[in-house]
mmCIF file of C-alpha atoms in Angstrom:
data_model
loop_
_atom_site.group_PDB
_atom_site.id
_atom_site.type_symbol
_atom_site.label_atom_id
_atom_site.label_comp_id
_atom_site.label_asym_id
_atom_site.label_seq_id
_atom_site.Cartn_x
_atom_site.Cartn_y
_atom_site.Cartn_z
ATOM 1 C CA MET A 1 27.958 -19.286 -9.570
ATOM 2 C CA GLU A 2 24.400 -18.946 -10.809
ATOM 3 C CA LEU A 3 23.317 -17.074 -7.649
ATOM 4 C CA PHE A 4 26.299 -14.702 -8.053
ATOM 5 C CA VAL A 5 25.056 -13.996 -11.569
ATOM 6 C CA LEU A 6 21.447 -13.345 -10.514
ATOM 7 C CA VAL A 7 22.537 -10.981 -7.725
ATOM 8 C CA GLY A 8 25.214 -9.236 -9.852
ATOM 9 C CA CYS A 9 22.908 -8.642 -12.743
ATOM 10 C CA PHE A 10 20.177 -7.350 -10.411
ATOM 11 C CA VAL A 11 22.469 -4.883 -8.727
ATOM 12 C CA PHE A 12 23.949 -3.715 -11.952
ATOM 13 C CA LEU A 13 20.535 -3.123 -13.628
ATOM 14 C CA LEU A 14 19.319 -1.481 -10.417
ATOM 15 C CA ILE A 15 22.243 0.956 -10.462
ATOM 16 C CA MET A 16 21.542 1.570 -14.280
ATOM 17 C CA GLY A 17 18.056 2.628 -13.330
ATOM 18 C CA PHE A 18 16.088 -0.148 -14.999
ATOM 19 C CA PRO A 19 12.471 -0.585 -13.956
ATOM 20 C CA ILE A 20 12.277 -3.157 -11.212
ATOM 21 C CA ALA A 21 9.959 -5.500 -13.074
ATOM 22 C CA PHE A 22 12.244 -5.714 -16.184
ATOM 23 C CA ASN A 23 15.263 -5.850 -13.861
ATOM 24 C CA MET A 24 13.969 -9.000 -12.270
ATOM 25 C CA ILE A 25 13.034 -10.491 -15.684
ATOM 26 C CA LEU A 26 16.422 -9.869 -17.191
ATOM 27 C CA SER A 27 18.322 -11.008 -14.140
ATOM 28 C CA SER A 28 16.377 -14.173 -13.918
ATOM 29 C CA SER A 29 16.845 -14.830 -17.544
ATOM 30 C CA MET A 30 20.682 -14.601 -17.192
ATOM 31 C CA TYR A 31 20.399 -16.949 -14.188
ATOM 32 C CA LEU A 32 18.617 -19.477 -16.337
ATOM 33 C CA LEU A 33 21.006 -18.981 -19.284
ATOM 34 C CA VAL A 34 24.193 -19.551 -17.102
ATOM 35 C CA GLY A 35 22.488 -22.458 -15.281
ATOM 36 C CA GLY A 36 21.401 -24.178 -18.473
ATOM 37 C CA TYR A 37 17.766 -23.978 -17.736
ATOM 38 C CA PRO A 38 15.172 -23.384 -20.503
ATOM 39 C CA GLN A 39 14.125 -19.714 -21.003
ATOM 40 C CA LEU A 40 10.515 -20.917 -21.188
ATOM 41 C CA LEU A 41 10.617 -20.996 -17.381
ATOM 42 C CA VAL A 42 10.417 -17.226 -17.383
ATOM 43 C CA ALA A 43 7.067 -17.169 -19.025
ATOM 44 C CA GLN A 44 5.833 -20.116 -17.121
ATOM 45 C CA ARG A 45 6.701 -18.737 -13.726
ATOM 46 C CA MET A 46 5.440 -15.248 -14.773
ATOM 47 C CA PHE A 47 2.112 -16.682 -15.734
ATOM 48 C CA GLU A 48 1.865 -18.639 -12.424
ATOM 49 C CA GLY A 49 2.659 -15.424 -10.422
ATOM 50 C CA MET A 50 -0.057 -13.537 -12.271
ATOM 51 C CA ASN A 51 -2.624 -16.161 -12.315
ATOM 52 C CA GLY A 52 -3.713 -16.233 -8.669
ATOM 53 C CA PHE A 53 -7.492 -15.839 -8.093
ATOM 54 C CA SER A 54 -6.876 -13.453 -5.197
ATOM 55 C CA LEU A 55 -5.188 -11.022 -7.668
ATOM 56 C CA LEU A 56 -8.501 -10.388 -9.215
ATOM 57 C CA ALA A 57 -9.197 -8.129 -6.281
ATOM 58 C CA VAL A 58 -6.345 -5.743 -7.247
ATOM 59 C CA PRO A 59 -7.962 -4.077 -10.272
ATOM 60 C CA PHE A 60 -11.344 -3.828 -8.495
ATOM 61 C CA PHE A 61 -9.790 -2.103 -5.429
ATOM 62 C CA VAL A 62 -7.767 0.222 -7.768
ATOM 63 C CA MET A 63 -10.952 1.024 -9.571
ATOM 64 C CA THR A 64 -12.749 1.711 -6.338
ATOM 65 C CA GLY A 65 -10.085 4.242 -5.444
ATOM 66 C CA GLN A 66 -10.269 5.824 -8.981
ATOM 67 C CA PHE A 67 -14.040 6.200 -8.725
ATOM 68 C CA MET A 68 -13.820 7.821 -5.289
ATOM 69 C CA LEU A 69 -11.091 10.214 -6.238
ATOM 70 C CA LYS A 70 -13.232 11.528 -9.118
ATOM 71 C CA GLY A 71 -16.085 12.288 -6.726
ATOM 72 C CA HIS A 72 -16.384 14.679 -3.735
ATOM 73 C CA LEU A 73 -14.535 12.237 -1.448
ATOM 74 C CA LEU A 74 -11.356 14.253 -0.933
ATOM 75 C CA GLU A 75 -13.070 17.465 0.128
ATOM 76 C CA ALA A 76 -15.662 15.626 2.191
ATOM 77 C CA LEU A 77 -13.036 13.649 4.128
ATOM 78 C CA ILE A 78 -10.663 16.539 4.642
ATOM 79 C CA ASP A 79 -13.532 18.693 5.942
ATOM 80 C CA PHE A 80 -14.749 15.891 8.181
ATOM 81 C CA VAL A 81 -11.358 15.347 9.738
ATOM 82 C CA ASN A 82 -10.756 19.109 10.072
ATOM 83 C CA ALA A 83 -14.052 19.661 11.923
ATOM 84 C CA PHE A 84 -12.850 17.238 14.728
ATOM 85 C CA ILE A 85 -9.118 17.981 14.999
ATOM 86 C CA GLY A 86 -8.592 21.278 13.171
ATOM 87 C CA HIS A 87 -8.445 23.220 16.466
ATOM 88 C CA VAL A 88 -5.164 21.553 17.448
ATOM 89 C CA LYS A 89 -1.807 23.075 16.707
ATOM 90 C CA GLY A 90 -0.468 21.954 13.309
ATOM 91 C CA ALA A 91 -4.041 21.415 12.150
ATOM 92 C CA LEU A 92 -3.356 20.903 8.459
ATOM 93 C CA ALA A 93 -0.615 18.388 9.096
ATOM 94 C CA LEU A 94 -2.802 16.394 11.430
ATOM 95 C CA VAL A 95 -5.729 16.606 9.015
ATOM 96 C CA THR A 96 -3.258 15.169 6.345
ATOM 97 C CA ILE A 97 -2.505 12.165 8.593
ATOM 98 C CA GLY A 98 -6.160 11.552 9.497
ATOM 99 C CA THR A 99 -7.279 11.845 5.929
ATOM 100 C CA CYS A 100 -4.599 9.404 4.770
ATOM 101 C CA LEU A 101 -5.829 6.945 7.383
ATOM 102 C CA PHE A 102 -9.394 7.067 5.990
ATOM 103 C CA MET A 103 -8.153 7.138 2.430
ATOM 104 C CA GLY A 104 -6.064 3.976 3.087
ATOM 105 C CA SER A 105 -9.262 2.127 3.967
ATOM 106 C CA ILE A 106 -10.601 3.031 0.493
ATOM 107 C CA VAL A 107 -7.666 3.233 -1.872
ATOM 108 C CA GLY A 108 -5.060 0.943 -0.320
ATOM 109 C CA LEU A 109 -2.199 2.404 -2.370
ATOM 110 C CA ALA A 110 0.442 4.809 -1.123
ATOM 111 C CA LEU A 111 1.017 6.328 -4.566
ATOM 112 C CA ALA A 112 -2.707 6.998 -5.071
ATOM 113 C CA GLU A 113 -2.770 8.899 -1.750
ATOM 114 C CA VAL A 114 0.278 11.053 -2.564
ATOM 115 C CA ALA A 115 -1.077 11.820 -6.093
ATOM 116 C CA SER A 116 -4.518 12.760 -4.832
ATOM 117 C CA LEU A 117 -3.943 14.340 -1.392
ATOM 118 C CA GLY A 118 -0.542 15.812 -1.962
ATOM 119 C CA SER A 119 -1.644 17.931 -4.862
ATOM 120 C CA PHE A 120 -4.390 19.215 -2.605
ATOM 121 C CA LEU A 121 -2.958 19.527 0.826
ATOM 122 C CA ILE A 122 0.670 20.487 0.189
ATOM 123 C CA PRO A 123 -0.266 23.881 -1.416
ATOM 124 C CA MET A 124 -2.677 24.500 1.592
ATOM 125 C CA MET A 125 0.154 23.794 4.068
ATOM 126 C CA LYS A 126 2.444 26.080 2.129
ATOM 127 C CA LYS A 127 -0.180 28.818 2.295
ATOM 128 C CA GLU A 128 -0.264 28.448 6.056
ATOM 129 C CA LYS A 129 3.531 28.886 6.273
ATOM 130 C CA TYR A 130 4.523 25.201 6.704
ATOM 131 C CA THR A 131 7.931 24.626 5.395
ATOM 132 C CA PRO A 132 8.149 22.712 2.074
ATOM 133 C CA ALA A 133 10.334 20.040 3.736
ATOM 134 C CA PHE A 134 7.951 19.512 6.652
ATOM 135 C CA SER A 135 4.838 19.447 4.268
ATOM 136 C CA SER A 136 6.495 16.793 1.991
ATOM 137 C CA ALA A 137 7.711 14.715 4.948
ATOM 138 C CA VAL A 138 4.280 14.726 6.550
ATOM 139 C CA MET A 139 2.652 13.716 3.162
ATOM 140 C CA ALA A 140 5.194 10.939 2.391
ATOM 141 C CA SER A 141 5.047 9.400 5.856
ATOM 142 C CA ALA A 142 1.273 9.548 6.190
ATOM 143 C CA SER A 143 0.786 8.052 2.757
ATOM 144 C CA LEU A 144 2.384 4.839 4.068
ATOM 145 C CA LEU A 145 -0.853 4.210 6.014
ATOM 146 C CA GLY A 146 -2.427 3.326 2.647
ATOM 147 C CA PRO A 147 -0.629 -0.090 2.184
ATOM 148 C CA ILE A 148 -1.214 -0.916 5.933
ATOM 149 C CA MET A 149 -4.888 0.075 6.408
ATOM 150 C CA PRO A 150 -7.116 -2.618 4.851
ATOM 151 C CA PRO A 151 -8.146 -3.258 2.156
ATOM 152 C CA SER A 152 -4.489 -3.224 1.220
ATOM 153 C CA VAL A 153 -3.279 -4.317 -2.273
ATOM 154 C CA LEU A 154 0.235 -5.053 -0.777
ATOM 155 C CA MET A 155 -1.291 -7.534 1.706
ATOM 156 C CA ILE A 156 -3.092 -9.404 -1.240
ATOM 157 C CA ILE A 157 0.300 -9.658 -3.050
ATOM 158 C CA TYR A 158 1.973 -10.894 0.220
ATOM 159 C CA CYS A 159 -0.692 -13.587 0.622
ATOM 160 C CA VAL A 160 -0.402 -14.737 -3.096
ATOM 161 C CA SER A 161 3.408 -14.821 -2.840
ATOM 162 C CA VAL A 162 3.950 -16.458 0.620
ATOM 163 C CA GLY A 163 0.857 -18.457 1.082
ATOM 164 C CA ARG A 164 -0.118 -19.943 4.488
ATOM 165 C CA THR A 165 -1.882 -16.806 5.496
ATOM 166 C CA SER A 166 -5.431 -15.571 4.738
ATOM 167 C CA ILE A 167 -6.024 -12.137 3.268
ATOM 168 C CA ALA A 168 -8.894 -11.561 5.715
ATOM 169 C CA GLY A 169 -6.561 -12.454 8.632
ATOM 170 C CA LEU A 170 -3.934 -9.952 7.476
ATOM 171 C CA PHE A 171 -6.594 -7.285 7.041
ATOM 172 C CA LEU A 172 -7.851 -7.854 10.559
ATOM 173 C CA ALA A 173 -4.343 -7.841 11.968
ATOM 174 C CA ALA A 174 -3.378 -4.515 10.304
ATOM 175 C CA ILE A 175 -6.257 -2.409 11.698
ATOM 176 C CA ILE A 176 -4.721 -1.714 15.196
ATOM 177 C CA PRO A 177 -1.123 -1.191 13.856
ATOM 178 C CA ALA A 178 -2.463 1.353 11.192
ATOM 179 C CA PHE A 179 -4.168 3.439 13.968
ATOM 180 C CA LEU A 180 -1.173 3.245 16.294
ATOM 181 C CA ILE A 181 1.110 4.415 13.467
ATOM 182 C CA ALA A 182 -1.256 7.272 12.736
ATOM 183 C CA LEU A 183 -1.434 8.254 16.429
ATOM 184 C CA ALA A 184 2.450 8.232 16.685
ATOM 185 C CA GLN A 185 2.700 10.434 13.567
ATOM 186 C CA MET A 186 0.091 12.840 14.928
ATOM 187 C CA PHE A 187 1.955 12.994 18.250
ATOM 188 C CA THR A 188 5.222 13.792 16.492
ATOM 189 C CA VAL A 189 3.623 16.374 14.230
ATOM 190 C CA TYR A 190 1.915 17.993 17.189
ATOM 191 C CA ARG A 191 5.201 18.382 19.045
ATOM 192 C CA ILE A 192 6.876 19.904 16.021
ATOM 193 C CA ALA A 193 3.928 22.183 15.375
ATOM 194 C CA VAL A 194 3.964 23.522 18.886
ATOM 195 C CA LYS A 195 7.794 24.138 18.832
ATOM 196 C CA ARG A 196 7.525 25.917 15.481
ATOM 197 C CA GLY A 197 4.280 27.755 16.074
ATOM 198 C CA TYR A 198 2.341 26.363 13.217
ATOM 199 C CA PRO A 199 -1.319 27.631 13.132
ATOM 200 C CA ASN A 200 -4.500 25.895 14.147
ATOM 201 C CA HIS A 201 -8.094 26.579 13.144
ATOM 202 C CA GLU A 202 -11.162 27.583 15.071
ATOM 203 C CA ARG A 203 -12.885 24.798 16.955
ATOM 204 C CA ALA A 204 -15.888 23.605 14.955
ATOM 205 C CA PRO A 205 -19.281 23.642 16.834
ATOM 206 C CA TRP A 206 -21.141 20.324 17.137
ATOM 207 C CA PRO A 207 -23.721 21.212 14.420
ATOM 208 C CA GLU A 208 -20.738 21.696 12.006
ATOM 209 C CA LYS A 209 -19.213 18.426 13.017
ATOM 210 C CA TRP A 210 -22.497 16.627 12.485
ATOM 211 C CA LYS A 211 -22.959 18.244 9.057
ATOM 212 C CA GLN A 212 -19.535 17.209 7.878
ATOM 213 C CA PHE A 213 -20.011 13.626 9.280
ATOM 214 C CA ARG A 214 -23.291 13.294 7.287
ATOM 215 C CA ARG A 215 -21.530 14.667 4.221
ATOM 216 C CA ALA A 216 -18.645 12.214 4.513
ATOM 217 C CA LEU A 217 -20.906 9.257 5.629
ATOM 218 C CA PRO A 218 -21.246 7.568 2.211
ATOM 219 C CA ALA A 219 -17.546 7.427 1.826
ATOM 220 C CA LEU A 220 -16.903 6.368 5.451
ATOM 221 C CA PHE A 221 -19.494 3.505 4.945
ATOM 222 C CA LEU A 222 -17.333 1.890 2.209
ATOM 223 C CA PRO A 223 -14.793 0.408 4.550
ATOM 224 C CA ILE A 224 -17.620 -1.018 6.685
ATOM 225 C CA ILE A 225 -19.028 -2.723 3.696
ATOM 226 C CA ILE A 226 -15.680 -4.230 2.586
ATOM 227 C CA LEU A 227 -14.330 -5.286 6.005
ATOM 228 C CA GLY A 228 -17.734 -6.164 7.504
ATOM 229 C CA GLY A 229 -18.472 -8.446 4.536
ATOM 230 C CA ILE A 230 -15.053 -10.109 4.718
ATOM 231 C CA PHE A 231 -14.916 -10.643 8.523
ATOM 232 C CA GLY A 232 -18.528 -11.611 8.630
ATOM 233 C CA SER A 233 -17.807 -14.318 6.023
ATOM 234 C CA ILE A 234 -20.616 -12.812 3.770
ATOM 235 C CA PHE A 235 -18.218 -12.658 0.825
ATOM 236 C CA THR A 236 -14.580 -13.297 -0.272
ATOM 237 C CA VAL A 237 -11.960 -10.562 -0.604
ATOM 238 C CA THR A 238 -12.291 -10.764 -4.405
ATOM 239 C CA GLU A 239 -16.103 -10.523 -4.240
ATOM 240 C CA SER A 240 -15.793 -7.650 -1.676
ATOM 241 C CA SER A 241 -13.505 -5.748 -4.108
ATOM 242 C CA ALA A 242 -16.129 -5.971 -6.962
ATOM 243 C CA ILE A 243 -18.919 -4.918 -4.543
ATOM 244 C CA ALA A 244 -16.716 -1.983 -3.482
ATOM 245 C CA ALA A 245 -16.192 -0.939 -7.102
ATOM 246 C CA VAL A 246 -19.986 -0.927 -7.737
ATOM 247 C CA TYR A 247 -20.583 1.039 -4.501
ATOM 248 C CA ALA A 248 -17.917 3.604 -5.399
ATOM 249 C CA PHE A 249 -19.544 4.050 -8.763
ATOM 250 C CA ILE A 250 -22.798 4.680 -7.166
ATOM 251 C CA ILE A 251 -21.384 7.133 -4.564
ATOM 252 C CA THR A 252 -19.427 9.143 -7.202
ATOM 253 C CA PHE A 253 -22.112 9.218 -9.892
ATOM 254 C CA VAL A 254 -25.386 9.235 -7.894
ATOM 255 C CA VAL A 255 -24.681 10.375 -4.274
ATOM 256 C CA TYR A 256 -21.971 13.110 -4.841
ATOM 257 C CA ARG A 257 -22.937 13.612 -8.465
ATOM 258 C CA GLU A 258 -19.324 14.656 -9.299
ATOM 259 C CA GLY A 259 -18.538 12.006 -11.859
ATOM 260 C CA LYS A 260 -19.290 12.266 -15.520
ATOM 261 C CA LEU A 261 -19.714 9.594 -18.088
ATOM 262 C CA SER A 262 -16.850 11.024 -19.999
ATOM 263 C CA ASP A 263 -14.650 10.267 -16.903
ATOM 264 C CA ILE A 264 -15.107 6.502 -17.223
ATOM 265 C CA PRO A 265 -12.528 5.873 -19.989
ATOM 266 C CA GLU A 266 -9.905 7.700 -17.999
ATOM 267 C CA ILE A 267 -10.837 5.805 -14.861
ATOM 268 C CA LEU A 268 -10.523 2.461 -16.705
ATOM 269 C CA LYS A 269 -7.251 3.595 -18.200
ATOM 270 C CA GLU A 270 -5.724 4.511 -14.850
ATOM 271 C CA THR A 271 -7.065 1.284 -13.311
ATOM 272 C CA ALA A 272 -5.468 -0.801 -16.124
ATOM 273 C CA LEU A 273 -2.143 1.036 -15.750
ATOM 274 C CA THR A 274 -1.912 0.898 -11.999
ATOM 275 C CA SER A 275 -3.178 -2.720 -11.568
ATOM 276 C CA GLY A 276 -1.101 -3.919 -14.687
ATOM 277 C CA LEU A 277 1.991 -2.519 -13.031
ATOM 278 C CA VAL A 278 1.307 -4.231 -9.709
ATOM 279 C CA ILE A 279 0.430 -7.620 -11.316
ATOM 280 C CA LEU A 280 3.509 -7.363 -13.629
ATOM 281 C CA LEU A 281 5.692 -6.843 -10.543
ATOM 282 C CA ALA A 282 3.975 -9.864 -8.913
ATOM 283 C CA GLY A 283 4.748 -11.991 -11.978
ATOM 284 C CA SER A 284 8.258 -10.912 -12.570
ATOM 285 C CA ALA A 285 9.171 -11.265 -8.928
ATOM 286 C CA THR A 286 7.876 -14.709 -8.920
ATOM 287 C CA VAL A 287 10.587 -15.700 -11.427
ATOM 288 C CA THR A 288 13.186 -14.266 -9.173
ATOM 289 C CA ALA A 289 11.682 -15.961 -6.140
ATOM 290 C CA TRP A 290 11.926 -19.313 -8.083
ATOM 291 C CA ALA A 291 15.518 -18.695 -8.682
ATOM 292 C CA ILE A 292 16.187 -17.944 -5.142
ATOM 293 C CA ALA A 293 14.242 -21.004 -4.030
ATOM 294 C CA ASN A 294 16.145 -23.139 -6.606
ATOM 295 C CA GLU A 295 19.317 -22.006 -4.911
ATOM 296 C CA GLN A 296 17.986 -23.122 -1.540
ATOM 297 C CA VAL A 297 18.613 -19.688 -0.032
ATOM 298 C CA VAL A 298 15.883 -20.225 2.512
ATOM 299 C CA TYR A 299 17.663 -23.198 3.967
ATOM 300 C CA LYS A 300 20.942 -21.401 4.007
ATOM 301 C CA VAL A 301 19.374 -18.456 5.893
ATOM 302 C CA ILE A 302 17.392 -20.616 8.349
ATOM 303 C CA GLY A 303 20.497 -22.206 9.705
ATOM 304 C CA PRO A 304 22.354 -19.165 11.090
ATOM 305 C CA LEU A 305 19.155 -17.448 12.152
ATOM 306 C CA SER A 306 17.280 -20.229 13.820
ATOM 307 C CA ASN A 307 18.829 -19.666 17.242
ATOM 308 C CA LEU A 308 18.269 -15.961 17.315
ATOM 309 C CA PRO A 309 15.872 -14.497 19.889
ATOM 310 C CA GLN A 310 12.627 -13.239 18.368
ATOM 311 C CA TRP A 311 13.303 -9.528 19.068
ATOM 312 C CA SER A 312 16.789 -9.838 17.426
ATOM 313 C CA PHE A 313 15.259 -11.438 14.403
ATOM 314 C CA LEU A 314 12.738 -8.706 14.082
ATOM 315 C CA LEU A 315 15.238 -5.975 14.542
ATOM 316 C CA LEU A 316 17.488 -7.539 11.843
ATOM 317 C CA ILE A 317 14.551 -7.864 9.404
ATOM 318 C CA ASN A 318 13.520 -4.244 9.982
ATOM 319 C CA ILE A 319 17.085 -3.060 9.251
ATOM 320 C CA LEU A 320 17.061 -5.217 6.098
ATOM 321 C CA LEU A 321 13.751 -3.914 4.845
ATOM 322 C CA LEU A 322 14.822 -0.354 5.615
ATOM 323 C CA ILE A 323 17.902 -0.752 3.389
ATOM 324 C CA ASN A 324 16.052 -2.745 0.728
ATOM 325 C CA GLY A 325 13.347 -0.172 0.552
ATOM 326 C CA MET A 326 15.882 2.321 -0.713
ATOM 327 C CA PHE A 327 16.302 0.436 -3.853
ATOM 328 C CA MET A 328 13.222 -1.774 -4.425
ATOM 329 C CA ASP A 329 9.574 -1.159 -4.832
ATOM 330 C CA ASP A 330 7.440 -2.387 -1.982
ATOM 331 C CA TYR A 331 5.489 -4.917 -4.148
ATOM 332 C CA ALA A 332 8.803 -6.364 -5.492
ATOM 333 C CA SER A 333 10.279 -6.522 -1.953
ATOM 334 C CA VAL A 334 7.289 -8.506 -0.660
ATOM 335 C CA VAL A 335 7.365 -11.006 -3.482
ATOM 336 C CA VAL A 336 11.140 -11.501 -3.452
ATOM 337 C CA LEU A 337 11.878 -11.324 0.262
ATOM 338 C CA GLY A 338 8.599 -12.660 1.578
ATOM 339 C CA PRO A 339 9.223 -16.368 0.679
ATOM 340 C CA ILE A 340 12.651 -16.111 2.148
ATOM 341 C CA ILE A 341 11.879 -14.259 5.412
ATOM 342 C CA ALA A 342 8.435 -15.899 6.209
ATOM 343 C CA PRO A 343 9.702 -19.472 6.641
ATOM 344 C CA VAL A 344 12.409 -18.228 9.040
ATOM 345 C CA ALA A 345 9.776 -16.241 10.964
ATOM 346 C CA TRP A 346 7.574 -19.277 11.192
ATOM 347 C CA LYS A 347 10.524 -21.352 12.449
ATOM 348 C CA LEU A 348 11.105 -18.825 15.192
ATOM 349 C CA GLY A 349 7.449 -18.615 16.127
ATOM 350 C CA VAL A 350 7.146 -14.984 15.010
#
């Protein structure tokens, strides 16, 4: 009965258009009310969900992205990628994917990439006669490299929610898939560009490539600092996020000399809003995850799925996540579904 109330309230509020964080809080509150549990559990579980030490890395990584977006980073990265692959058919679309890949190693948020790159590259693609639908599709799909390419805020949330995994291990495991996805997207875009006759640019000479590489080098060095420090056991993920924020500040205000002191309040405001939203989602989803665990949903799921082949389980989970992604935010999905799916995956050796 209580589980039915939880799911029913969640679906109803989802249809009504409630923000997902408040949806989970209200649904969980109704679950506690019907089940006779004290409402104080909502506050307690939310605090536990937001009190993880690893979550300190979230505002620092967000701040790093905000600092870099205020500087010359976008133009430098776009020119750098364009110098190397701009001569291929569908150049601007390919540059969008390549830039998103590099931006993902700095920002780590899909929304940040769409907001920054989309406003810059989509008008450029429109000017070169790309269709609006194709331009938007390329930008939307390429921005998904942000949460995959480390450092990823989403992976930090996953580790805090599920446990039994290290953030550094997830970062390391995500590098190759991120590049493979980017290559697959580039291949698809290239085939469509050839078919539709989208333009390309002149091949850049090596002196121009070297010039753009040197110009983008300070920004390209940031992922090396972050990932090299983590994988080299020089500092933790949280420490690396703070170092990255300081480095990004120096790059923006000293190297590129694009930032102004008057930009700092706006940067701090955007950092607080973005990281606050992510951490609120983590906290509210923890309440829902507790309710699901209290109903022993994991044990009910493990039984029917324990004998499935690994490939069948992975296919089933991908279909579930595809449908779930139509309604729920990625952070909420990770916190709510992660504790359910992960134990089943471990049981099957996935």
